[in-house]
Short mmCIF file of C-alpha atoms and ligand atoms in Angstrom, two decimals:
data_model
loop_
_atom_site.label_atom_id
_atom_site.label_comp_id
_atom_site.label_asym_id
_atom_site.label_seq_id
_atom_site.Cartn_x
_atom_site.Cartn_y
_atom_site.Cartn_z
CA UNK A 1 142.66 118.85 107.59
CA UNK A 2 144.36 119.34 110.84
CA UNK A 3 142.95 122.81 111.12
CA UNK A 4 145.35 124.13 113.80
CA UNK A 5 148.02 123.51 111.02
CA UNK A 6 145.85 125.19 108.47
CA UNK A 7 145.83 128.73 107.60
CA UNK A 8 142.80 130.61 105.98
CA UNK A 9 144.14 133.21 103.30
CA UNK A 10 141.45 135.81 102.51
CA UNK A 11 142.83 137.54 99.05
CA UNK A 12 142.02 141.08 98.39
CA UNK A 13 138.40 141.20 99.44
CA UNK A 14 138.38 145.07 99.15
CA UNK A 15 136.13 147.72 98.23
CA UNK A 16 137.59 148.35 94.75
CA UNK A 17 136.98 144.77 93.74
CA UNK A 18 133.19 144.90 94.86
CA UNK A 19 130.59 145.94 92.64
CA UNK A 20 130.96 149.94 92.37
CA UNK A 21 134.45 149.96 92.85
CA UNK A 22 137.35 150.92 90.29
CA UNK A 23 137.87 147.01 89.39
CA UNK A 24 134.83 145.53 90.45
CA UNK A 25 135.03 141.57 90.20
CA UNK A 26 131.50 140.04 88.50
CA UNK A 27 129.63 139.03 91.72
CA UNK A 28 132.37 139.71 93.81
CA UNK A 29 130.16 140.68 96.72
CA UNK A 30 128.89 136.87 96.73
CA UNK A 31 132.07 135.89 98.45
CA UNK A 32 131.46 138.06 101.70
CA UNK A 33 129.08 135.57 103.40
CA UNK A 34 130.89 132.64 102.31
CA UNK A 35 134.21 134.27 103.82
CA UNK A 36 132.43 135.47 106.92
CA UNK A 37 131.33 131.79 107.62
CA UNK A 38 134.94 130.41 107.17
CA UNK A 39 136.19 133.25 109.50
CA UNK A 40 133.72 132.40 112.11
CA UNK A 41 135.46 128.67 112.19
CA UNK A 42 137.36 128.82 115.43
CA UNK A 43 139.81 126.14 114.36
CA UNK A 44 142.19 127.99 111.79
CA UNK A 45 145.78 128.05 113.12
CA UNK A 46 146.27 131.58 111.42
CA UNK A 47 144.24 133.86 109.49
CA UNK A 48 145.77 135.82 106.88
CA UNK A 49 144.04 138.91 104.90
CA UNK A 50 145.90 140.24 101.78
CA UNK A 51 145.53 143.97 100.76
CA UNK A 52 146.37 145.31 97.37
CA UNK A 53 147.90 148.58 98.01
CA UNK A 54 149.37 150.56 95.13
CA UNK A 55 151.24 154.05 95.14
CA UNK A 56 149.40 156.24 92.64
CA UNK A 57 152.27 156.00 90.06
CA UNK A 58 152.03 152.01 90.09
CA UNK A 59 153.40 150.31 86.94
CA UNK A 60 149.94 148.33 86.60
CA UNK A 61 147.87 151.68 86.23
CA UNK A 62 147.06 152.16 82.39
CA UNK A 63 146.87 155.86 83.54
CA UNK A 64 150.71 155.76 83.94
CA UNK A 65 151.35 154.93 80.36
CA UNK A 66 151.02 157.02 77.58
CA UNK A 67 148.64 155.88 74.88
CA UNK A 68 147.27 152.68 76.92
CA UNK A 69 144.10 151.48 78.28
CA UNK A 70 143.21 149.17 80.90
CA UNK A 71 143.21 145.50 80.11
CA UNK A 72 146.19 145.82 77.77
CA UNK A 73 149.42 144.09 78.31
CA UNK A 74 152.87 145.66 78.03
CA UNK A 75 155.97 144.35 78.43
CA UNK A 76 158.32 145.23 81.71
CA UNK A 77 161.75 144.10 83.16
CA UNK A 78 159.77 140.89 84.36
CA UNK A 79 157.85 139.99 81.51
CA UNK A 80 154.31 140.72 80.46
CA UNK A 81 152.26 143.09 82.75
CA UNK A 82 148.33 143.60 82.26
CA UNK A 83 147.34 147.05 82.81
CA UNK A 84 144.36 147.91 85.08
CA UNK A 85 142.36 150.81 85.93
CA UNK A 86 143.54 152.68 88.83
CA UNK A 87 142.61 150.57 91.93
CA UNK A 88 143.36 150.23 95.64
CA UNK A 89 145.46 153.22 95.98
CA UNK A 90 147.40 153.30 99.30
CA UNK A 91 145.11 154.79 101.78
CA UNK A 92 141.81 155.23 99.66
CA UNK A 93 138.40 154.09 100.21
CA UNK A 94 138.74 151.48 97.49
CA UNK A 95 141.76 149.84 99.23
CA UNK A 96 139.78 149.49 102.53
CA UNK A 97 138.20 145.97 103.34
CA UNK A 98 134.30 146.28 103.13
CA UNK A 99 132.65 147.18 106.64
CA UNK A 100 131.36 143.49 106.62
CA UNK A 101 135.09 142.41 107.05
CA UNK A 102 136.37 145.22 108.89
CA UNK A 103 136.89 143.76 112.59
CA UNK A 104 137.93 140.36 111.64
CA UNK A 105 140.41 138.07 113.65
CA UNK A 106 143.03 138.18 111.07
CA UNK A 107 146.64 137.57 112.33
CA UNK A 108 148.43 139.51 109.80
CA UNK A 109 147.55 141.67 106.65
CA UNK A 110 149.97 141.18 104.29
CA UNK A 111 150.08 144.48 101.59
CA UNK A 112 151.47 143.93 98.14
CA UNK A 113 152.12 145.77 95.12
CA UNK A 114 153.53 148.48 97.06
CA UNK A 115 156.81 148.63 95.03
CA UNK A 116 155.55 151.31 92.10
CA UNK A 117 157.85 149.10 89.55
CA UNK A 118 156.57 145.68 90.28
CA UNK A 119 153.31 144.44 90.57
CA UNK A 120 152.13 141.72 92.95
CA UNK A 121 149.10 139.34 92.35
CA UNK A 122 150.66 136.59 94.92
CA UNK A 123 150.87 137.09 98.63
CA UNK A 124 154.06 135.19 98.60
CA UNK A 125 156.26 136.40 95.78
CA UNK A 126 155.90 139.76 93.59
CA UNK A 127 155.51 139.58 89.90
CA UNK A 128 159.24 139.73 89.31
CA UNK A 129 159.47 136.11 90.82
CA UNK A 130 162.27 137.42 93.34
CA UNK A 131 160.99 139.98 96.19
CA UNK A 132 159.20 137.70 98.62
CA UNK A 133 156.71 139.17 101.35
CA UNK A 134 157.70 136.92 104.04
CA UNK A 135 154.38 135.05 104.45
CA UNK A 136 155.97 131.57 103.96
CA UNK A 137 158.50 132.02 106.51
CA UNK A 138 155.70 133.51 108.80
CA UNK A 139 153.33 130.33 108.33
CA UNK A 140 156.24 128.06 108.52
CA UNK A 141 157.21 129.63 111.65
CA UNK A 142 153.61 129.19 113.22
CA UNK A 143 153.42 125.45 112.48
CA UNK A 144 151.37 125.68 109.19
CA UNK A 145 151.65 123.11 106.46
CA UNK A 146 148.19 123.55 104.85
CA UNK A 147 146.40 126.73 103.27
CA UNK A 148 142.80 127.60 102.15
CA UNK A 149 142.73 130.31 99.78
CA UNK A 150 139.63 132.56 98.98
CA UNK A 151 138.71 135.88 98.07
CA UNK A 152 139.17 138.29 94.88
CA UNK A 153 140.14 137.54 92.02
CA UNK A 154 140.21 133.71 91.42
CA UNK A 155 141.81 134.24 88.29
CA UNK A 156 144.61 136.46 89.48
CA UNK A 157 145.44 136.98 93.21
CA UNK A 158 143.83 133.72 94.52
CA UNK A 159 145.34 131.93 91.57
CA UNK A 160 148.89 133.32 91.91
CA UNK A 161 148.77 133.02 95.81
CA UNK A 162 147.56 129.28 95.62
CA UNK A 163 150.45 128.58 92.99
CA UNK A 164 152.96 129.82 95.03
CA UNK A 165 151.76 128.29 98.25
CA UNK A 166 152.11 124.72 96.64
CA UNK A 167 155.84 125.95 95.39
CA UNK A 168 156.17 126.79 99.10
CA UNK A 169 155.44 123.36 100.19
CA UNK A 170 151.78 123.91 101.52
CA UNK A 171 148.81 121.41 100.92
CA UNK A 172 146.51 123.98 99.01
CA UNK A 173 142.87 124.35 98.49
CA UNK A 174 140.60 127.05 96.91
CA UNK A 175 137.17 127.73 98.13
CA UNK A 176 135.07 128.09 95.45
CA UNK A 177 131.94 129.93 96.30
CA UNK A 178 134.14 132.17 98.56
CA UNK A 179 135.98 133.21 95.57
CA UNK A 180 134.93 135.10 92.23
CA UNK A 181 136.66 135.72 89.08
CA UNK A 182 137.26 138.42 86.86
CA UNK A 183 136.31 136.02 83.58
CA UNK A 184 134.34 133.41 85.40
CA UNK A 185 133.78 131.71 82.06
CA UNK A 186 137.20 130.25 82.62
CA UNK A 187 136.83 128.91 85.94
CA UNK A 188 136.45 125.25 85.12
CA UNK A 189 139.68 125.38 82.79
CA UNK A 190 141.42 127.11 85.43
CA UNK A 191 140.58 124.60 88.39
CA UNK A 192 141.64 121.85 85.80
CA UNK A 193 145.10 123.38 85.10
CA UNK A 194 145.62 124.13 89.17
CA UNK A 195 144.60 120.44 89.62
CA UNK A 196 147.47 119.38 87.78
CA UNK A 197 149.78 121.05 90.33
CA UNK A 198 147.86 119.41 93.28
CA UNK A 199 145.51 122.30 94.15
CA UNK A 200 142.32 121.24 95.57
CA UNK A 201 138.80 122.88 94.87
CA UNK A 202 136.06 122.42 97.64
CA UNK A 203 133.11 124.45 98.68
CA UNK A 204 132.58 126.28 102.18
CA UNK A 205 130.54 123.55 103.42
CA UNK A 206 133.14 121.00 102.51
CA UNK A 207 135.90 123.07 104.50
CA UNK A 208 133.35 123.59 107.64
CA UNK A 209 132.72 119.98 107.49
CA UNK A 210 136.01 118.81 107.58
C1 VGL B 1 144.02 141.70 91.46
C2 VGL B 1 144.36 142.80 89.37
C3 VGL B 1 145.19 143.68 89.96
C4 VGL B 1 143.47 140.66 92.42
C5 VGL B 1 144.80 142.92 91.82
O1 VGL B 1 143.22 141.04 93.45
O2 VGL B 1 143.36 139.64 91.81
N1 VGL B 1 143.85 141.80 90.27
N2 VGL B 1 145.33 143.84 91.40
ZN1 ZN B 2 146.47 145.55 91.91
#
């Protein structure tokens, strides 16, 4: 990898996705040390953090749908929407980055899921498939042609961010030990599916050695 043309994208490492949080990812806290090691590499051309940042009346909160419970699917204008416990409410402690990652060298923080009517797992395009965040243009304007993605959750926001990175023309790698899934048992299947569209799977050591 040409590091100066590569962006590190740290997805949604926020208190609500960590143990004790509203939507805790199993072993979510295991990503913090690898993410810190990746951040300590001085070679990144750009460092991006993403931050799930929902209004209290967000469409993805089961609490906003009479008679619905978390993890059920509902149909909305853009297709299926999974319902979640209230999480990452804008300005709440759950939406904050953990203290270990507070003072990072992020060049840009992409907040997503701010439209009450549309969810956004991806850092590039919202769940309606239309509204873009501007991240692809930002990265291209900075001369980036490759991205390395890590964070939470592997099977939702990391996955959709990586898929949209490929669609936007970036060479894309997911750092397995710096990511954790809501359903970890599916990791091998997920990586096999992602490999079909060219997404690479690496370890933190692989990335730091490259
Ligand atoms: C996420 C579910 C709901 C994620 C965000 O960061 O993967 N998952 N909102
Ligand atoms: Zn969310």
